[in-house]
XYZ file of C-alpha atoms in Angstrom:
659
model
C -0.103 0.052 -0.019
C 2.963 2.366 0.573
C 3.964 2.401 -3.081
C 0.669 3.805 -4.418
C 0.420 6.221 -1.540
C 4.071 7.832 -1.572
C 5.378 7.070 -5.133
C 2.145 8.140 -7.427
C 3.862 11.573 -8.046
C 7.161 9.911 -8.925
C 5.699 7.187 -11.100
C 3.052 9.636 -12.862
C 5.791 11.896 -13.879
C 7.042 9.247 -16.589
C 3.975 9.905 -18.263
C 5.133 13.392 -19.198
C 8.948 13.510 -18.622
C 9.841 11.564 -21.905
C 7.390 13.683 -23.883
C 8.915 16.930 -22.735
C 12.475 15.721 -23.300
C 11.797 14.790 -27.064
C 9.729 17.984 -27.566
C 12.661 20.074 -26.593
C 15.040 18.210 -28.856
C 12.674 18.347 -31.762
C 12.789 22.094 -31.862
C 16.163 21.781 -33.456
C 15.024 19.182 -35.973
C 14.687 15.391 -36.285
C 18.534 14.806 -35.995
C 18.705 16.067 -32.555
C 16.715 13.092 -31.446
C 19.902 11.036 -31.525
C 20.760 12.904 -28.466
C 17.846 11.468 -26.453
C 19.195 8.003 -25.359
C 22.201 9.897 -23.906
C 19.908 12.482 -22.091
C 17.607 9.753 -20.864
C 20.774 7.818 -19.581
C 21.967 10.796 -17.552
C 18.447 11.271 -16.146
C 18.397 7.655 -15.001
C 21.876 8.027 -13.392
C 20.669 11.162 -11.641
C 17.693 9.019 -10.467
C 19.845 6.462 -9.266
C 21.910 8.915 -7.184
C 19.097 10.697 -5.652
C 17.042 7.583 -4.507
C 20.203 6.188 -2.964
C 21.098 9.546 -1.141
C 17.510 9.833 0.077
C 17.869 6.266 1.474
C 20.637 7.800 3.690
C 18.377 10.654 4.731
C 15.492 8.304 5.868
C 18.187 6.463 7.964
C 19.321 9.693 9.498
C 15.976 11.731 10.079
C 13.038 8.805 10.236
C 10.871 11.699 11.999
C 9.372 12.503 8.667
C 10.650 16.107 8.262
C 12.445 15.289 5.032
C 14.674 18.110 3.444
C 12.995 21.027 5.530
C 14.205 19.199 8.701
C 17.440 18.409 7.306
C 18.190 21.967 6.022
C 16.799 23.647 9.196
C 18.705 21.437 11.595
C 22.119 21.417 9.601
C 22.222 24.465 7.707
C 20.182 27.142 9.912
C 16.922 28.936 9.575
C 17.259 30.707 6.164
C 18.124 27.523 4.227
C 15.129 25.819 6.174
C 12.513 28.163 5.094
C 13.834 28.405 1.507
C 13.264 24.543 1.267
C 9.927 24.959 2.967
C 9.110 27.656 0.279
C 10.465 25.626 -2.454
C 8.196 22.547 -1.282
C 5.199 24.548 -0.971
C 5.466 25.974 -4.525
C 6.375 22.508 -5.568
C 3.148 21.249 -4.064
C 1.172 23.717 -5.988
C 3.002 22.944 -9.378
C 2.414 19.463 -8.841
C -1.391 19.806 -8.743
C -1.265 22.048 -11.882
C 1.217 19.815 -13.793
C -0.412 16.500 -12.774
C -3.998 17.677 -13.394
C -3.153 19.277 -16.883
C -1.297 16.199 -18.051
C -4.255 14.055 -16.872
C -6.621 16.398 -18.958
C -4.089 16.097 -21.594
C -4.148 12.228 -21.849
C -8.173 12.309 -21.454
C -8.243 14.620 -24.473
C -5.806 12.310 -26.376
C -8.276 9.555 -26.020
C -11.510 11.940 -26.294
C -10.612 14.675 -28.670
C -14.040 16.412 -28.534
C -13.369 17.362 -24.937
C -10.458 19.753 -26.082
C -12.439 23.018 -26.035
C -13.075 22.456 -22.346
C -9.378 21.740 -21.379
C -9.359 24.618 -18.706
C -12.645 23.854 -17.339
C -12.181 20.147 -16.863
C -8.865 20.721 -15.124
C -10.522 23.178 -12.773
C -13.420 20.614 -12.124
C -10.803 17.957 -11.268
C -9.213 20.327 -8.835
C -12.548 21.044 -7.102
C -13.442 17.381 -6.925
C -10.134 16.547 -5.151
C -10.468 19.257 -2.640
C -14.132 17.999 -1.892
C -12.879 14.542 -1.566
C -9.921 15.334 0.659
C -11.989 17.417 2.980
C -14.339 14.634 3.359
C -11.339 12.731 4.972
C -11.037 10.002 2.533
C -8.363 7.554 3.583
C -5.302 7.779 1.418
C -4.469 4.078 2.061
C -7.794 2.987 0.708
C -7.683 0.311 -2.060
C -9.517 2.773 -4.558
C -6.126 4.754 -4.436
C -3.992 1.611 -4.859
C -5.806 0.058 -7.895
C -5.056 3.102 -10.493
C -1.386 3.082 -9.628
C -0.859 -0.970 -10.147
C -3.062 -0.660 -13.205
C -0.958 2.021 -14.596
C 2.322 0.281 -13.773
C 1.159 -3.530 -15.241
C -0.328 -1.820 -18.355
C 2.627 0.481 -19.296
C 4.902 -2.474 -18.531
C 2.788 -4.867 -20.856
C 2.971 -2.024 -23.451
C 6.584 -1.647 -23.366
C 7.305 -5.574 -23.330
C 4.803 -5.652 -26.323
C 6.253 -2.653 -28.184
C 10.001 -4.148 -27.626
C 8.782 -7.726 -28.753
C 7.256 -6.425 -32.011
C 10.487 -4.535 -32.622
C 12.457 -7.669 -32.079
C 10.453 -9.727 -34.552
C 10.848 -7.089 -37.257
C 7.485 -5.359 -37.034
C 8.106 -2.150 -34.967
C 5.095 0.086 -33.801
C 4.836 3.228 -35.935
C 3.461 6.268 -34.470
C 0.869 8.463 -36.037
C 3.273 11.347 -36.053
C 6.075 9.488 -37.651
C 5.223 10.740 -41.006
C 5.604 14.197 -40.052
C 8.463 16.294 -40.995
C 9.574 19.275 -38.555
C 10.353 22.918 -39.210
C 13.523 23.170 -37.288
C 14.927 26.464 -36.000
C 18.443 27.646 -37.191
C 20.864 27.312 -34.098
C 24.430 28.116 -33.327
C 26.723 26.056 -31.586
C 25.968 27.666 -28.178
C 22.198 27.251 -28.786
C 22.810 23.672 -29.538
C 24.392 23.204 -26.185
C 21.491 24.871 -24.457
C 19.068 23.000 -26.198
C 20.405 19.740 -25.021
C 20.769 20.986 -21.653
C 17.041 22.244 -21.737
C 15.981 19.003 -22.712
C 17.802 17.148 -20.133
C 16.474 19.708 -17.571
C 12.944 18.668 -18.984
C 13.554 15.096 -18.722
C 14.610 15.739 -14.887
C 10.913 16.234 -14.237
C 10.787 12.270 -13.906
C 12.575 13.004 -10.333
C 9.675 14.979 -8.938
C 8.107 13.267 -6.090
C 11.130 11.131 -4.903
C 11.030 12.971 -1.655
C 7.689 11.918 -0.751
C 8.772 8.758 0.749
C 11.242 10.633 3.318
C 8.289 13.063 4.290
C 5.996 9.984 5.247
C 8.361 7.639 7.141
C 6.263 7.923 10.418
C 3.350 6.232 8.464
C 5.210 3.233 7.773
C 4.990 -0.063 9.789
C 7.696 -1.101 11.947
C 10.504 -1.383 11.262
C 9.946 2.026 9.809
C 13.199 2.957 8.265
C 13.893 -0.505 6.329
C 10.332 -0.330 5.058
C 10.655 3.352 3.712
C 13.996 2.437 2.040
C 12.538 -0.678 0.398
C 9.665 1.500 -0.898
C 11.823 4.244 -1.961
C 14.065 1.613 -3.941
C 11.070 -0.035 -5.548
C 9.679 3.387 -6.482
C 13.284 4.173 -8.272
C 13.549 0.916 -10.172
C 9.952 1.103 -11.634
C 10.529 4.838 -12.238
C 13.696 3.967 -14.108
C 11.930 0.977 -16.112
C 8.931 3.124 -17.101
C 11.082 6.057 -18.099
C 13.727 4.281 -20.000
C 10.900 1.931 -21.758
C 8.580 4.767 -22.708
C 11.677 6.794 -24.126
C 12.768 3.789 -26.109
C 9.550 2.953 -27.582
C 8.797 6.515 -28.436
C 12.166 6.698 -30.588
C 11.250 3.174 -32.099
C 7.806 4.206 -33.061
C 9.118 7.752 -34.176
C 6.925 9.739 -31.990
C 7.227 13.357 -33.049
C 5.750 15.790 -30.541
C 6.118 19.566 -30.913
C 5.629 22.425 -28.691
C 3.858 24.333 -31.265
C 1.827 21.507 -33.427
C 1.930 23.824 -36.400
C 5.698 23.217 -36.962
C 4.897 19.535 -37.756
C 4.503 19.517 -41.579
C 1.453 17.934 -42.624
C -0.330 18.304 -39.442
C -3.603 19.975 -39.294
C -2.933 22.065 -36.110
C -6.335 24.095 -36.635
C -8.796 21.278 -36.196
C -6.897 18.277 -35.233
C -5.652 17.617 -31.430
C -1.985 16.800 -31.055
C -1.918 13.147 -29.007
C 0.220 13.054 -25.940
C 3.270 10.618 -26.155
C 1.746 7.982 -24.003
C -1.419 8.143 -26.528
C 0.974 7.912 -29.552
C 2.915 4.922 -28.290
C -0.263 3.080 -26.883
C -1.968 3.626 -30.292
C 1.069 2.513 -32.255
C 1.517 -0.552 -29.961
C -1.923 -1.822 -29.542
C -3.912 0.329 -32.264
C -5.983 3.224 -31.965
C -9.323 2.765 -30.230
C -8.650 -0.540 -29.031
C -9.404 -1.598 -25.375
C -5.793 -1.869 -24.347
C -5.355 1.877 -25.555
C -8.361 3.091 -23.562
C -7.008 1.325 -20.392
C -3.616 2.759 -20.508
C -5.008 6.410 -21.327
C -7.539 5.940 -18.549
C -4.869 4.398 -15.869
C -2.526 7.182 -16.879
C -5.156 9.900 -16.351
C -6.130 8.444 -12.916
C -2.529 7.930 -11.548
C -1.808 11.597 -12.648
C -4.817 12.607 -10.540
C -3.741 10.585 -7.834
C -0.454 12.399 -8.031
C -2.111 15.728 -7.488
C -4.226 14.233 -4.626
C -0.824 13.272 -2.972
C -0.020 16.932 -2.861
C -3.356 17.564 -1.052
C -1.566 15.466 1.649
C 1.663 16.783 1.499
C 1.015 20.753 1.564
C -1.375 20.634 4.525
C 1.014 18.432 6.481
C 3.994 20.570 5.748
C 1.857 23.860 6.542
C 0.945 22.440 9.847
C 4.801 21.600 10.650
C 5.545 25.252 9.652
C 2.751 26.643 12.014
C 3.838 24.458 14.522
C 7.434 25.955 14.157
C 5.983 29.487 14.000
C 6.679 30.214 10.380
C 3.244 29.976 9.073
C -0.201 31.232 10.414
C -1.749 29.061 13.196
C -4.637 28.588 11.308
C -2.645 25.975 9.105
C -2.300 23.766 12.147
C -5.838 23.467 12.762
C -7.754 20.403 12.011
C -11.351 20.437 10.520
C -14.275 18.177 11.619
C -12.932 15.493 9.521
C -9.714 15.515 11.282
C -7.703 16.836 8.211
C -5.896 20.246 7.884
C -8.837 21.771 5.761
C -7.481 25.327 5.666
C -4.085 24.061 3.890
C -6.356 21.972 1.442
C -8.354 24.953 0.466
C -5.166 27.298 0.059
C -3.555 24.921 -2.062
C -6.900 24.236 -4.227
C -7.526 28.088 -4.617
C -3.891 28.597 -5.546
C -3.739 25.570 -7.878
C -6.832 26.708 -9.709
C -5.123 30.296 -10.315
C -2.121 28.815 -11.917
C -4.111 26.437 -13.958
C -6.475 29.310 -15.128
C -3.499 31.575 -15.971
C -1.597 29.017 -17.887
C -4.476 27.620 -19.620
C -3.843 24.277 -18.349
C -0.646 24.075 -20.865
C 1.497 21.409 -19.610
C 4.430 22.653 -21.539
C 4.258 25.930 -19.898
C 3.850 24.489 -16.678
C 6.706 22.233 -16.840
C 9.010 25.291 -17.108
C 8.075 26.122 -13.597
C 7.992 22.651 -12.223
C 11.270 21.216 -11.354
C 12.845 24.646 -10.082
C 11.442 23.923 -6.480
C 12.214 20.244 -6.531
C 16.089 20.772 -6.987
C 16.238 23.654 -4.681
C 15.074 21.359 -1.883
C 17.115 18.500 -3.444
C 20.280 20.533 -3.269
C 19.821 22.156 0.197
C 18.668 18.717 1.655
C 21.889 16.911 0.489
C 24.154 19.828 1.843
C 22.388 19.699 4.971
C 22.944 15.816 4.949
C 26.636 16.362 4.287
C 27.026 18.692 7.209
C 25.080 16.038 9.430
C 27.573 13.186 8.348
C 30.637 15.225 8.937
C 29.289 16.488 12.506
C 28.884 12.815 13.270
C 32.452 12.011 12.231
C 33.781 15.023 14.666
C 31.865 13.299 17.424
C 33.090 9.948 16.689
C 36.938 10.055 16.737
C 39.042 7.239 15.169
C 40.133 6.197 18.776
C 36.751 5.545 19.896
C 35.824 3.773 16.820
C 38.949 1.445 17.327
C 37.912 0.451 21.056
C 34.065 0.283 20.563
C 32.545 -1.738 17.771
C 29.398 0.008 17.923
C 31.174 3.379 17.586
C 33.167 2.021 14.794
C 29.906 0.954 12.812
C 28.564 4.191 13.335
C 31.752 5.953 12.150
C 31.935 3.461 8.944
C 27.889 4.379 8.386
C 28.981 8.118 8.652
C 31.610 7.683 6.246
C 29.383 5.865 3.702
C 26.544 8.275 4.198
C 29.068 11.273 3.493
C 30.382 9.940 0.239
C 26.846 9.081 -0.926
C 25.273 12.370 -0.024
C 28.381 14.319 -1.210
C 28.009 12.774 -4.829
C 24.161 13.559 -4.479
C 24.627 17.248 -3.333
C 27.441 17.773 -6.328
C 24.907 16.451 -8.783
C 21.762 18.240 -7.518
C 23.574 21.398 -7.236
C 25.031 21.185 -10.927
C 21.656 20.157 -12.002
C 19.833 23.104 -10.470
C 22.397 25.382 -12.155
C 21.600 23.858 -15.456
C 17.916 23.964 -14.820
C 18.231 27.781 -13.560
C 20.178 28.719 -16.563
C 17.930 26.747 -19.426
C 14.679 27.506 -17.896
C 14.949 30.986 -16.301
C 13.853 33.029 -19.547
C 11.237 30.478 -20.138
C 9.083 31.348 -17.212
C 11.134 29.915 -14.314
C 11.874 33.510 -13.018
C 8.554 33.352 -11.206
C 9.475 30.748 -8.987
C 12.811 32.195 -8.200
C 10.596 35.323 -7.395
C 8.084 33.343 -5.347
C 10.417 31.396 -3.041
C 12.199 34.457 -1.610
C 9.060 36.152 -1.153
C 7.700 33.000 0.671
C 10.940 32.631 2.695
C 10.956 36.387 3.630
C 7.156 36.058 4.739
C 7.815 33.056 6.959
C 10.515 34.810 8.702
C 8.376 37.759 9.163
C 5.751 35.462 10.600
C 7.957 33.912 12.919
C 9.402 37.171 14.324
C 5.905 38.219 14.831
C 5.100 35.181 17.014
C 8.512 35.499 18.883
C 7.619 39.266 19.638
C 3.927 38.493 20.837
C 5.291 35.409 23.012
C 7.787 37.734 24.613
C 5.232 40.619 25.179
C 2.683 38.081 26.923
C 5.249 36.045 28.780
C 4.307 35.583 32.547
C 6.272 37.774 34.948
C 6.565 38.306 38.736
C 5.534 41.929 38.517
C 1.787 41.001 37.436
C -0.766 42.232 39.997
C -4.025 40.950 40.500
C -6.868 42.852 42.146
C -8.735 45.885 40.597
C -10.241 48.866 42.398
C -13.909 47.904 41.356
C -16.149 46.137 39.002
C -18.719 48.225 36.822
C -21.254 46.886 33.973
C -22.227 48.968 31.062
C -25.142 48.036 28.794
C -25.076 49.845 25.695
C -28.599 51.015 24.731
C -29.709 52.183 21.563
C -33.588 51.572 21.932
C -35.121 50.016 24.656
C -36.229 46.754 23.590
C -36.148 43.200 24.599
C -32.265 42.489 23.536
C -31.436 45.248 25.904
C -33.667 43.857 28.720
C -31.928 40.465 28.316
C -28.751 42.203 28.289
C -29.429 44.179 31.679
C -30.763 40.947 33.241
C -27.511 39.075 32.456
C -25.540 41.933 33.896
C -27.645 41.898 37.112
C -27.149 38.209 37.531
C -23.691 38.673 37.326
C -23.645 40.982 40.376
C -21.154 43.584 39.399
C -20.163 46.361 41.940
C -22.246 48.815 39.783
C -24.504 48.228 36.738
C -25.153 51.332 34.261
C -27.198 51.791 30.903
C -25.367 53.767 28.510
C -27.197 55.683 25.654
C -25.204 57.633 22.885
C -27.458 60.254 21.692
C -26.946 62.355 18.436
C -30.045 64.613 18.692
C -31.850 66.137 21.969
C -35.048 64.683 20.903
C -33.678 61.189 20.893
C -31.994 61.644 24.180
C -35.465 62.747 25.655
C -37.340 60.169 24.179
C -35.225 57.311 25.358
C -35.338 58.976 29.002
C -39.162 59.073 29.091
C -39.270 55.512 27.744
C -36.539 54.457 30.548
C -38.682 55.884 33.340
C -42.300 54.767 31.951
C -40.958 51.221 31.941
C -39.246 51.764 35.570
C -35.794 50.069 34.467
C -33.902 48.852 37.597
C -30.540 50.598 36.747
C -29.324 54.137 35.891
C -29.399 55.565 32.570
C -26.394 57.698 31.376
C -26.868 59.971 28.192
C -23.727 60.872 26.510
C -24.016 63.549 23.824
C -22.534 62.874 20.379
C -23.224 65.444 17.845
C -20.671 64.175 15.353
C -22.625 60.689 15.086
C -19.951 58.757 16.596
C -20.573 55.686 19.139
C -17.670 53.977 20.237
C -15.447 57.237 20.552
C -17.841 59.042 23.368
C -18.200 55.592 25.155
C -14.421 54.916 25.180
C -13.853 58.640 26.607
C -16.561 58.162 29.179
C -14.904 54.869 30.276
C -11.480 56.577 30.413
C -12.908 59.336 32.639
C -14.318 56.626 34.808
C -11.436 54.858 35.417
C -9.341 57.877 35.845
C -11.816 59.008 38.731
C -12.280 55.551 40.345
C -9.176 53.691 39.857
C -8.202 50.684 37.863
C -11.965 49.485 37.517
C -12.893 46.533 35.442
C -15.402 47.812 32.857
C -17.699 45.090 31.156
C -19.608 46.108 28.127
C -22.561 44.381 27.413
C -23.573 44.362 23.737
C -26.969 42.831 22.274
C -26.462 41.223 18.910
C -28.869 39.613 16.668
C -28.351 35.982 15.798
C -29.906 35.212 12.141
C -30.581 32.195 10.268
C -30.439 33.443 6.746
C -27.286 34.882 5.166
C -28.866 37.821 3.586
C -30.408 38.742 6.867
C -27.066 39.712 8.063
C -26.742 42.349 5.324
C -29.986 43.980 6.615
C -28.569 44.748 10.091
C -25.846 47.183 10.556
C -23.839 45.026 12.914
C -23.022 48.213 14.919
C -22.373 45.844 18.105
C -19.662 44.054 16.737
C -17.826 47.308 15.317
C -18.129 48.977 18.735
C -17.031 46.099 20.484
C -13.815 45.838 18.503
C -13.099 49.560 18.958
C -13.694 49.393 22.751
C -11.523 46.215 23.138
C -8.414 48.942 22.462
C -9.463 50.810 25.781
C -7.525 49.563 28.724
C -9.668 47.724 31.438
C -12.552 46.804 29.029
C -14.026 43.524 28.445
C -16.519 42.920 25.887
C -19.740 40.450 26.514
C -21.902 39.843 23.609
C -25.503 38.996 24.352
C -27.085 37.153 21.631
C -30.862 37.621 20.680
C -31.985 34.604 18.566
C -34.494 35.806 15.987
C -36.935 33.273 14.797
C -34.917 32.604 11.507
C -32.145 31.219 13.908
C -34.146 27.986 14.196
C -32.466 27.189 10.789
C -29.233 27.091 12.891
C -30.167 25.637 16.086
C -33.516 23.917 15.550
C -35.776 25.910 17.809
C -37.182 29.382 18.221
C -35.536 32.136 20.318
C -38.894 32.691 22.038
C -42.456 31.087 21.883
C -45.342 31.802 19.483
C -48.256 33.826 21.099
C -50.165 31.911 23.486
C -47.328 29.167 24.071
C -46.089 29.196 27.626
C -42.572 29.078 28.505
C -40.718 28.649 31.579
C -38.668 31.750 32.848
C -38.279 35.058 31.102
C -34.475 35.365 30.932
C -34.687 39.071 29.584
C -37.182 40.083 32.692
C -35.109 41.789 35.633
C -34.812 39.786 38.722
C -36.564 41.990 41.429
C -34.121 41.002 44.066
C -30.904 42.144 41.953
C -33.035 45.389 41.012
C -31.513 48.949 42.190
C -33.659 52.074 42.798
C -34.417 54.066 39.792
C -32.250 57.517 39.876
C -33.829 60.779 39.551
C -33.987 62.551 36.155
C -31.578 65.217 37.085
C -29.011 62.460 37.741
C -29.686 61.082 34.327
C -28.519 64.070 32.784
C -24.995 64.139 34.662
C -22.912 61.221 33.946
C -19.807 63.200 35.228
C -21.482 62.903 38.846
C -21.012 59.192 38.695
């Protein structure tokens, strides 16, 4: 089960890596395809080195932190957040590239869907988000079947194609008859073209790090099982990549970045099939059952690779939030125990990328592997420093005396050699990828990674400052000079009466009602109504000719505390609870705005007193109050006579400064 869970990204990349490699070479003409076996061999060597290097990383860091943990522990904070930024960008592009490639293979089998390419890709992303938010188990058999069907069908196709070639009847692709309008290239341009083809072929390495990030999910012995899964993934990826590249060359697949450069191809009405579709059609025949099986399996495993990113991105986001480099909301699980905030963010950003680049696989590939090799390189450099530190801690003398220390030192020497080779190659490839893809759109990734890293460091500094500010010290004093409650009154209504009753039940030292009057007539009206209903607490009238509410109340509280000392002031704000979304647009929500402003005043606490309108039964399943004629036990908004205080005289109502 580990292979489909952690290796679907790496295995699915063989569906587009050979295609992009041959496509770049075809820019220079058919003769340049002669370079493809050597370039494919270089990609295979690099894949072997990376797989072997990550086996050492799994052994040294089985906690599941992957390149982020290695870089942060051994290289410092800045390299760590750079790796994290690169991985976040890589996860976004994994979704965009995998879904776009999956849609490309679907359209290759069903060309009539070509006009809705972008809409289809967006729909798949939305579907994956919904499925993950529902908390579907990743280890489900539903996820394993497409991966093994893909592996099995492609292996059978490679075997059949090579057998046909051996008996003298090689498969012939539908594009083999098309010539190519090649570009005139200088010697330097030829070298750059070959290097660019190599960097596109290196997209076959994406997803290799997924196993190192998921070591804790394995059964015991975790390290050995993870290393075995990584080795199997590497071996299968090499087999599929090499076999597809060989079959594409044998069958004469001509896949161009611009289909109109294929001489004889009707680029206006016809759809250029993917390399996988052309090889499958050449081997089994267009429209045959094996052809549709391969196309369906390829599309499914590519969508599964996108689903893998929806597990990696939220998990990395939660780790960054735990370490203080991302908002705490990313470390919050939803009702399905998944990191729903991270999934939603990933889905929105991936959809934006797909729409901007119109689900064009070739354009997206130019952005893709930058982040991969940034994390590869820094992770391997971190492992080199890790092994060197172990060698310093384990001296030669100790190794001679203690067999265990000797084994540890030998393992450190072996790991240092392997990861040094891995670091050298990945840094070299990163330089190649940067040079060849920078002007083709990769500059956006180089812009995004530093921005994300800077934001992460800024978030960490913010959390650190807040933690320092709220840290408990011995000079904290308890006890206040008094406790007063203020009920803000706009009009005398049942929600206000309920707030008064709550305040009286809390038994504050003093309970006052405050009305902010913008006109003299309004003040006189509320005074008369207050007296006619014989309300049990004093009413304070504060004039506000400029029609502001929070400011006059804040000034009153400040003056009150200046006169009476460090009094705790509790402000009660009645607030409507509605059941329809449109009802919130019909209320001015003044209580919430006033509360947010009063919270900036020292010594003030805010208490929101909910008044459930009848429509709130949509939320709570009951009415806030009975229908006419119905009885109910208790009237929570009616004042308790025992807690009541005498009504003050009118003269006192008009002079709040006397309080």
